Amino acid sequence: MENTNLGGNVDPILTGLLKPKSIAIIGASSNPDKIGYTVVKNLNESGYEGGIYPVNPKDPEILGHKAYPSVKDIPYVVDAAVITVPAKVVLPVIKECGEKGVKGAIIITSGFAEVGDHATEDALVATAKQYGMRILGPNIIGTLSNSDKMNASFAGFLPYDGKATMVSQSGALLIALDAASYSRGVGFDKMISIGNMSDVNFADLITYLTDDPHTSCISLYVEGLKNGPRFMEAARKCTKPIVALKSGVSAHGAAAAASHTGSLAGSSKIYEAAFKQAGISQATDLNDLFDRTLAFSLQPPMRGDNLLVITNGGGVGVLATDAAERAGIPLRFAPEDVQQELKKHMPEFGSAKNPVDITGQGGHEWYYASTKFAYAHPWVDGLTVLYCETAVTEPMDIAQAIHKAIVDSGVTGKPVSVSFVGGERSDKAMRWIVEQGIPCYNAPDLAVKALGALREEARIEENRQSGTYNPENVDGQKAREIIAAARAKGRTALTEVEAKQVFAAYDLPVTATELATSEDEAVRMANSIGYPIVMKIVSPDILHKSDAGAVKVNIKDEQGVREAYKVIMDNSLAYKADAFIDGIAIQEMAPWATEVIVGSVNDSTFGPTVMFGLGGIFVEVLKDVTFSVAPINLAEAEAMQDDIKSAPILRGVRGESPRDRKALAKVLANYAYMIYDLKDEVAESDANPVIVYEEGKGVKVVDARIILTKK
Ligand code: COA
């Protein structure tokens, strides 16, 4: 097969699909009511310069192009085939495409997995695979690209030209966003409809677009992923900003996980966690998706915290100040030298602090001078210029002054955003500024939020360097042996002693725990662990040990051990006469400090996921927990501690000394490593409670629980 589109590291087959040099439209039609007609018309009208080959069983010519009865009759190389024939004939058509050597099929046709016909969809993919062909769709509108002058879709026109690429799981929404790109002035190079994702998925496209010179920002509309870890891997490797709007959040993850930990999960929290870990900026709604896309596609990341706001109105200045706080870049007063210089470009009653208020009297000269100076000053990491329409100023003059100031400053690599609040004149000026490559919004908080997103993007870039975590002193083999021994006894729940042995094999600091099967053995073990100790029954038939009176704490000497042994045995047998008893656990009694909980869920999309929160009411009542898809590195483990609302408790509040966050980070990372390593064996587990001591004094896992997968 001739390869017409080889380039760089990019997959030549995907390139053939997305940047084809020739396109067959199978199901092309002369009937203007048919999608097969619209696609040919759109390719013509968008100025596509590659070969256009309509395929139709009866027409010899369609919209000025010679038509062929079959794709196999086309005497030229065909890179991509847009398929617009009814569902029942798509499979034989795909086979013909494969035989022809087509690189990729863009299947617009609906009526496959989305209506329950998984079998035909699977057969399409299997057939395509036989020929090394890729499939986009089915159930899509097609794909659009400004840089390729290619509208291979049934959307009316190419999007407003720009540097972002939108990938959408919803076709109808993509058509709407195509139109909205003009009214919002948000530019896209490509819009790709991904539909059922039978083959080409988000991960493939993120990887492809990472190397696409026409894409500076990737925007995603996501309903659901098929392979979470692959998606995360592609996003982590992507060096361009990715912004995603996730919809269709279902509770299937929560429902599936019956355990206490699982009930707190819910897939939306896990999606949120996974996107964050993968460095994806998360949009809250469609407007936010466009706002972030505009900022990311036009401006560089903000590499420091110093945001300076210039305004001609106190009100919008205050709104911007509030927004800066919400966006995680609270305004600080500019240094004295900056203030002195700015004072030269405002009336006596203006303010050179931050926001810098050049007042309603501020004309284009003052905007020019203050913007140019501030943008160039090294203290300023990001600049937002606000304008409120006034009777004494012309919005377009102000817009031009701001743009000229940015250009004349000679500075690059620093983000700037603008907001124009007013009527039609302001809207016109706003559009003009966007056309110059500066994101401009109709509200001050949006302009500040844009810089907040760019600040977040810089942090994502820094975190990308933090790498993977490989814990030392891990003995996975030993853990598997303990699990195999329990399975051999027909159990899928490990005893506490076994669970702690598994935890210990992953270097988790469990309290010393041994299993005694006689009173003398109990005494020997207690003496070697050291007093005080805790004693508990170990029996698969007694799950609620305290209710059975089968737990004794704070045992201080040998005499106490002997007494407790007898009482626990008697109480257990009184509670359940035929209980199978493994023995009595002899445990080190850890002094109490801050109590946290670490747990796991096996998410259907992302796999093993760690949950973390403070124990007691924090988890039970406030549900103050956070999630991370495993494995995680130490930086992510520290970030989890900051992610919960009760984070200050770990940092030390009201005279309490800070807790040992470093040791806790190691526990979280090792625990995540364990559930990832044992993902085929462990269905659920938790460490609850885990006691966190003062800084430098470590952490103790007091109780451990592991439920095995059913095999
Ligand atoms: N090879 C080439 N052309 C073929 C063919 C084949 N094997 N079999 C049929 N055709 C031709 C038909 O003759 C017809 O051309 P004509 O108008 O000249 O007769 C053309 O392909 C289309 O077939 P038709 O039966 O008229 O179907 P249609 O146009 O009414 O519908 C789809 C086809 C694909 C548009 C429709 O099945 C569909 O899936 N619609 C939904 C698409 C959608 O909304 N997708 C995006 C969701 S977001």
PDB file of N, CA and C in Angstrom, residues 515-580:
ATOM      1  N   LEU A 515      -0.747 -13.945  65.564  1.00  0.00           N
ATOM      2  CA  LEU A 515      -1.911 -14.774  65.863  1.00  0.00           C
ATOM      3  C   LEU A 515      -1.532 -15.851  66.876  1.00  0.00           C
ATOM      4  N   ALA A 516      -2.174 -15.794  68.035  1.00  0.00           N
ATOM      5  CA  ALA A 516      -1.893 -16.790  69.073  1.00  0.00           C
ATOM      6  C   ALA A 516      -2.999 -17.847  69.087  1.00  0.00           C
ATOM      7  N   THR A 517      -2.578 -19.106  69.235  1.00  0.00           N
ATOM      8  CA  THR A 517      -3.596 -20.162  69.289  1.00  0.00           C
ATOM      9  C   THR A 517      -3.648 -20.830  70.671  1.00  0.00           C
ATOM     10  N   SER A 518      -2.829 -20.274  71.579  1.00  0.00           N
ATOM     11  CA  SER A 518      -2.933 -20.767  72.960  1.00  0.00           C
ATOM     12  C   SER A 518      -2.584 -19.624  73.907  1.00  0.00           C
ATOM     13  N   GLU A 519      -2.944 -19.792  75.151  1.00  0.00           N
ATOM     14  CA  GLU A 519      -2.703 -18.738  76.137  1.00  0.00           C
ATOM     15  C   GLU A 519      -1.206 -18.476  76.292  1.00  0.00           C
ATOM     16  N   ASP A 520      -0.420 -19.563  76.344  1.00  0.00           N
ATOM     17  CA  ASP A 520       1.030 -19.401  76.514  1.00  0.00           C
ATOM     18  C   ASP A 520       1.651 -18.670  75.327  1.00  0.00           C
ATOM     19  N   GLU A 521       1.148 -19.040  74.145  1.00  0.00           N
ATOM     20  CA  GLU A 521       1.660 -18.387  72.937  1.00  0.00           C
ATOM     21  C   GLU A 521       1.320 -16.889  72.981  1.00  0.00           C
ATOM     22  N   ALA A 522       0.117 -16.607  73.437  1.00  0.00           N
ATOM     23  CA  ALA A 522      -0.317 -15.210  73.543  1.00  0.00           C
ATOM     24  C   ALA A 522       0.624 -14.431  74.458  1.00  0.00           C
ATOM     25  N   VAL A 523       0.998 -15.036  75.571  1.00  0.00           N
ATOM     26  CA  VAL A 523       1.897 -14.362  76.524  1.00  0.00           C
ATOM     27  C   VAL A 523       3.265 -14.117  75.881  1.00  0.00           C
ATOM     28  N   ARG A 524       3.786 -15.166  75.205  1.00  0.00           N
ATOM     29  CA  ARG A 524       5.095 -15.025  74.551  1.00  0.00           C
ATOM     30  C   ARG A 524       5.080 -13.865  73.548  1.00  0.00           C
ATOM     31  N   MET A 525       4.011 -13.842  72.740  1.00  0.00           N
ATOM     32  CA  MET A 525       3.915 -12.800  71.699  1.00  0.00           C
ATOM     33  C   MET A 525       3.777 -11.408  72.319  1.00  0.00           C
ATOM     34  N   ALA A 526       2.945 -11.310  73.342  1.00  0.00           N
ATOM     35  CA  ALA A 526       2.734 -10.012  73.999  1.00  0.00           C
ATOM     36  C   ALA A 526       4.045  -9.505  74.583  1.00  0.00           C
ATOM     37  N   ASN A 527       4.808 -10.411  75.219  1.00  0.00           N
ATOM     38  CA  ASN A 527       6.098 -10.016  75.798  1.00  0.00           C
ATOM     39  C   ASN A 527       7.045  -9.516  74.714  1.00  0.00           C
ATOM     40  N   SER A 528       7.016 -10.174  73.535  1.00  0.00           N
ATOM     41  CA  SER A 528       7.973  -9.732  72.515  1.00  0.00           C
ATOM     42  C   SER A 528       7.500  -8.442  71.830  1.00  0.00           C
ATOM     43  N   ILE A 529       6.194  -8.230  71.681  1.00  0.00           N
ATOM     44  CA  ILE A 529       5.701  -6.972  71.069  1.00  0.00           C
ATOM     45  C   ILE A 529       5.903  -5.806  72.030  1.00  0.00           C
ATOM     46  N   GLY A 530       5.645  -6.055  73.314  1.00  0.00           N
ATOM     47  CA  GLY A 530       5.792  -4.992  74.326  1.00  0.00           C
ATOM     48  C   GLY A 530       4.443  -4.407  74.692  1.00  0.00           C
ATOM     49  N   TYR A 531       4.265  -4.048  75.975  1.00  0.00           N
ATOM     50  CA  TYR A 531       2.968  -3.569  76.474  1.00  0.00           C
ATOM     51  C   TYR A 531       2.852  -2.062  76.317  1.00  0.00           C
ATOM     52  N   PRO A 532       1.628  -1.493  76.272  1.00  0.00           N
ATOM     53  CA  PRO A 532       0.344  -2.195  76.319  1.00  0.00           C
ATOM     54  C   PRO A 532       0.015  -2.855  74.981  1.00  0.00           C
ATOM     55  N   ILE A 533      -0.883  -3.821  75.051  1.00  0.00           N
ATOM     56  CA  ILE A 533      -1.300  -4.488  73.816  1.00  0.00           C
ATOM     57  C   ILE A 533      -2.827  -4.533  73.714  1.00  0.00           C
ATOM     58  N   VAL A 534      -3.274  -4.915  72.497  1.00  0.00           N
ATOM     59  CA  VAL A 534      -4.699  -5.116  72.222  1.00  0.00           C
ATOM     60  C   VAL A 534      -4.863  -6.585  71.857  1.00  0.00           C
ATOM     61  N   MET A 535      -5.957  -7.206  72.301  1.00  0.00           N
ATOM     62  CA  MET A 535      -6.239  -8.594  71.894  1.00  0.00           C
ATOM     63  C   MET A 535      -7.625  -8.655  71.263  1.00  0.00           C
ATOM     64  N   LYS A 536      -7.731  -9.407  70.142  1.00  0.00           N
ATOM     65  CA  LYS A 536      -8.997  -9.477  69.386  1.00  0.00           C
ATOM     66  C   LYS A 536      -9.191 -10.886  68.879  1.00  0.00           C
ATOM     67  N   ILE A 537     -10.430 -11.328  68.813  1.00  0.00           N
ATOM     68  CA  ILE A 537     -10.706 -12.640  68.240  1.00  0.00           C
ATOM     69  C   ILE A 537     -10.436 -12.595  66.730  1.00  0.00           C
ATOM     70  N   VAL A 538      -9.949 -13.698  66.158  1.00  0.00           N
ATOM     71  CA  VAL A 538      -9.815 -13.807  64.701  1.00  0.00           C
ATOM     72  C   VAL A 538     -10.680 -14.982  64.274  1.00  0.00           C
ATOM     73  N   SER A 539     -11.831 -14.645  63.679  1.00  0.00           N
ATOM     74  CA  SER A 539     -12.760 -15.688  63.250  1.00  0.00           C
ATOM     75  C   SER A 539     -13.551 -15.207  62.045  1.00  0.00           C
ATOM     76  N   PRO A 540     -13.614 -16.007  60.992  1.00  0.00           N
ATOM     77  CA  PRO A 540     -14.420 -15.589  59.831  1.00  0.00           C
ATOM     78  C   PRO A 540     -15.906 -15.502  60.184  1.00  0.00           C
ATOM     79  N   ASP A 541     -16.304 -16.113  61.324  1.00  0.00           N
ATOM     80  CA  ASP A 541     -17.723 -16.118  61.695  1.00  0.00           C
ATOM     81  C   ASP A 541     -18.092 -14.969  62.634  1.00  0.00           C
ATOM     82  N   ILE A 542     -17.084 -14.233  63.102  1.00  0.00           N
ATOM     83  CA  ILE A 542     -17.396 -13.109  64.013  1.00  0.00           C
ATOM     84  C   ILE A 542     -16.812 -11.829  63.413  1.00  0.00           C
ATOM     85  N   LEU A 543     -17.659 -11.108  62.663  1.00  0.00           N
ATOM     86  CA  LEU A 543     -17.166  -9.899  61.987  1.00  0.00           C
ATOM     87  C   LEU A 543     -17.242  -8.691  62.916  1.00  0.00           C
ATOM     88  N   HIS A 544     -18.293  -8.646  63.740  1.00  0.00           N
ATOM     89  CA  HIS A 544     -18.445  -7.497  64.644  1.00  0.00           C
ATOM     90  C   HIS A 544     -17.872  -7.871  66.012  1.00  0.00           C
ATOM     91  N   LYS A 545     -16.558  -7.749  66.091  1.00  0.00           N
ATOM     92  CA  LYS A 545     -15.835  -8.280  67.247  1.00  0.00           C
ATOM     93  C   LYS A 545     -16.206  -7.574  68.545  1.00  0.00           C
ATOM     94  N   SER A 546     -16.387  -6.243  68.471  1.00  0.00           N
ATOM     95  CA  SER A 546     -16.684  -5.501  69.709  1.00  0.00           C
ATOM     96  C   SER A 546     -18.038  -5.921  70.257  1.00  0.00           C
ATOM     97  N   ASP A 547     -19.019  -6.085  69.352  1.00  0.00           N
ATOM     98  CA  ASP A 547     -20.370  -6.502  69.785  1.00  0.00           C
ATOM     99  C   ASP A 547     -20.308  -7.833  70.516  1.00  0.00           C
ATOM    100  N   ALA A 548     -19.365  -8.685  70.094  1.00  0.00           N
ATOM    101  CA  ALA A 548     -19.258 -10.014  70.698  1.00  0.00           C
ATOM    102  C   ALA A 548     -18.453  -9.990  71.996  1.00  0.00           C
ATOM    103  N   GLY A 549     -17.957  -8.824  72.357  1.00  0.00           N
ATOM    104  CA  GLY A 549     -17.102  -8.723  73.549  1.00  0.00           C
ATOM    105  C   GLY A 549     -15.777  -9.434  73.326  1.00  0.00           C
ATOM    106  N   ALA A 550     -15.306  -9.410  72.066  1.00  0.00           N
ATOM    107  CA  ALA A 550     -14.114 -10.179  71.710  1.00  0.00           C
ATOM    108  C   ALA A 550     -12.921  -9.289  71.395  1.00  0.00           C
ATOM    109  N   VAL A 551     -12.933  -8.055  71.961  1.00  0.00           N
ATOM    110  CA  VAL A 551     -11.792  -7.137  71.804  1.00  0.00           C
ATOM    111  C   VAL A 551     -11.430  -6.606  73.196  1.00  0.00           C
ATOM    112  N   LYS A 552     -10.169  -6.689  73.557  1.00  0.00           N
ATOM    113  CA  LYS A 552      -9.727  -6.098  74.836  1.00  0.00           C
ATOM    114  C   LYS A 552      -8.526  -5.190  74.547  1.00  0.00           C
ATOM    115  N   VAL A 553      -8.597  -3.981  75.112  1.00  0.00           N
ATOM    116  CA  VAL A 553      -7.518  -3.033  74.830  1.00  0.00           C
ATOM    117  C   VAL A 553      -6.742  -2.695  76.110  1.00  0.00           C
ATOM    118  N   ASN A 554      -5.591  -2.091  75.880  1.00  0.00           N
ATOM    119  CA  ASN A 554      -4.782  -1.560  76.971  1.00  0.00           C
ATOM    120  C   ASN A 554      -4.406  -2.622  78.013  1.00  0.00           C
ATOM    121  N   ILE A 555      -4.024  -3.782  77.521  1.00  0.00           N
ATOM    122  CA  ILE A 555      -3.597  -4.858  78.424  1.00  0.00           C
ATOM    123  C   ILE A 555      -2.127  -4.608  78.770  1.00  0.00           C
ATOM    124  N   LYS A 556      -1.858  -4.569  80.100  1.00  0.00           N
ATOM    125  CA  LYS A 556      -0.565  -4.009  80.507  1.00  0.00           C
ATOM    126  C   LYS A 556       0.466  -5.036  80.938  1.00  0.00           C
ATOM    127  N   ASP A 557       0.016  -6.298  81.196  1.00  0.00           N
ATOM    128  CA  ASP A 557       1.006  -7.287  81.659  1.00  0.00           C
ATOM    129  C   ASP A 557       0.541  -8.706  81.348  1.00  0.00           C
ATOM    130  N   GLU A 558       1.406  -9.661  81.729  1.00  0.00           N
ATOM    131  CA  GLU A 558       1.178 -11.076  81.423  1.00  0.00           C
ATOM    132  C   GLU A 558      -0.136 -11.573  82.021  1.00  0.00           C
ATOM    133  N   GLN A 559      -0.370 -11.158  83.281  1.00  0.00           N
ATOM    134  CA  GLN A 559      -1.606 -11.544  83.969  1.00  0.00           C
ATOM    135  C   GLN A 559      -2.830 -11.104  83.164  1.00  0.00           C
ATOM    136  N   GLY A 560      -2.765  -9.865  82.674  1.00  0.00           N
ATOM    137  CA  GLY A 560      -3.860  -9.310  81.871  1.00  0.00           C
ATOM    138  C   GLY A 560      -4.070 -10.113  80.603  1.00  0.00           C
ATOM    139  N   VAL A 561      -2.964 -10.576  79.986  1.00  0.00           N
ATOM    140  CA  VAL A 561      -3.054 -11.351  78.738  1.00  0.00           C
ATOM    141  C   VAL A 561      -3.813 -12.645  79.014  1.00  0.00           C
ATOM    142  N   ARG A 562      -3.434 -13.307  80.118  1.00  0.00           N
ATOM    143  CA  ARG A 562      -4.073 -14.603  80.430  1.00  0.00           C
ATOM    144  C   ARG A 562      -5.570 -14.417  80.678  1.00  0.00           C
ATOM    145  N   GLU A 563      -5.905 -13.376  81.440  1.00  0.00           N
ATOM    146  CA  GLU A 563      -7.330 -13.126  81.729  1.00  0.00           C
ATOM    147  C   GLU A 563      -8.093 -12.815  80.446  1.00  0.00           C
ATOM    148  N   ALA A 564      -7.527 -11.917  79.626  1.00  0.00           N
ATOM    149  CA  ALA A 564      -8.200 -11.497  78.390  1.00  0.00           C
ATOM    150  C   ALA A 564      -8.393 -12.695  77.459  1.00  0.00           C
ATOM    151  N   TYR A 565      -7.396 -13.567  77.424  1.00  0.00           N
ATOM    152  CA  TYR A 565      -7.488 -14.731  76.522  1.00  0.00           C
ATOM    153  C   TYR A 565      -8.754 -15.534  76.841  1.00  0.00           C
ATOM    154  N   LYS A 566      -8.915 -15.790  78.135  1.00  0.00           N
ATOM    155  CA  LYS A 566     -10.067 -16.614  78.564  1.00  0.00           C
ATOM    156  C   LYS A 566     -11.379 -15.888  78.250  1.00  0.00           C
ATOM    157  N   VAL A 567     -11.448 -14.594  78.638  1.00  0.00           N
ATOM    158  CA  VAL A 567     -12.700 -13.832  78.449  1.00  0.00           C
ATOM    159  C   VAL A 567     -13.079 -13.772  76.962  1.00  0.00           C
ATOM    160  N   ILE A 568     -12.094 -13.507  76.116  1.00  0.00           N
ATOM    161  CA  ILE A 568     -12.394 -13.372  74.675  1.00  0.00           C
ATOM    162  C   ILE A 568     -12.912 -14.698  74.126  1.00  0.00           C
ATOM    163  N   MET A 569     -12.255 -15.789  74.500  1.00  0.00           N
ATOM    164  CA  MET A 569     -12.697 -17.107  74.020  1.00  0.00           C
ATOM    165  C   MET A 569     -14.125 -17.392  74.491  1.00  0.00           C
ATOM    166  N   ASP A 570     -14.370 -17.154  75.789  1.00  0.00           N
ATOM    167  CA  ASP A 570     -15.709 -17.429  76.339  1.00  0.00           C
ATOM    168  C   ASP A 570     -16.763 -16.582  75.636  1.00  0.00           C
ATOM    169  N   ASN A 571     -16.481 -15.280  75.508  1.00  0.00           N
ATOM    170  CA  ASN A 571     -17.459 -14.370  74.885  1.00  0.00           C
ATOM    171  C   ASN A 571     -17.740 -14.762  73.439  1.00  0.00           C
ATOM    172  N   SER A 572     -16.688 -15.160  72.730  1.00  0.00           N
ATOM    173  CA  SER A 572     -16.857 -15.500  71.311  1.00  0.00           C
ATOM    174  C   SER A 572     -17.755 -16.718  71.168  1.00  0.00           C
ATOM    175  N   LEU A 573     -17.501 -17.700  72.007  1.00  0.00           N
ATOM    176  CA  LEU A 573     -18.298 -18.930  71.889  1.00  0.00           C
ATOM    177  C   LEU A 573     -19.732 -18.699  72.380  1.00  0.00           C
ATOM    178  N   ALA A 574     -19.860 -17.774  73.338  1.00  0.00           N
ATOM    179  CA  ALA A 574     -21.216 -17.434  73.785  1.00  0.00           C
ATOM    180  C   ALA A 574     -21.961 -16.704  72.670  1.00  0.00           C
ATOM    181  N   TYR A 575     -21.235 -15.910  71.928  1.00  0.00           N
ATOM    182  CA  TYR A 575     -21.824 -15.117  70.831  1.00  0.00           C
ATOM    183  C   TYR A 575     -22.242 -16.037  69.679  1.00  0.00           C
ATOM    184  N   LYS A 576     -21.338 -16.994  69.358  1.00  0.00           N
ATOM    185  CA  LYS A 576     -21.657 -17.933  68.276  1.00  0.00           C
ATOM    186  C   LYS A 576     -20.977 -19.260  68.611  1.00  0.00           C
ATOM    187  N   ALA A 577     -21.786 -20.188  69.093  1.00  0.00           N
ATOM    188  CA  ALA A 577     -21.241 -21.422  69.656  1.00  0.00           C
ATOM    189  C   ALA A 577     -20.429 -22.230  68.645  1.00  0.00           C
ATOM    190  N   ASP A 578     -20.869 -22.211  67.359  1.00  0.00           N
ATOM    191  CA  ASP A 578     -20.162 -23.047  66.379  1.00  0.00           C
ATOM    192  C   ASP A 578     -19.166 -22.236  65.546  1.00  0.00           C
ATOM    193  N   ALA A 579     -18.778 -21.057  66.047  1.00  0.00           N
ATOM    194  CA  ALA A 579     -17.850 -20.214  65.267  1.00  0.00           C
ATOM    195  C   ALA A 579     -16.519 -20.933  65.055  1.00  0.00           C
ATOM    196  N   PHE A 580     -16.003 -20.790  63.818  1.00  0.00           N
ATOM    197  CA  PHE A 580     -14.656 -21.302  63.569  1.00  0.00           C
ATOM    198  C   PHE A 580     -13.676 -20.241  64.070  1.00  0.00           C
TER     199      PHE A 580
END
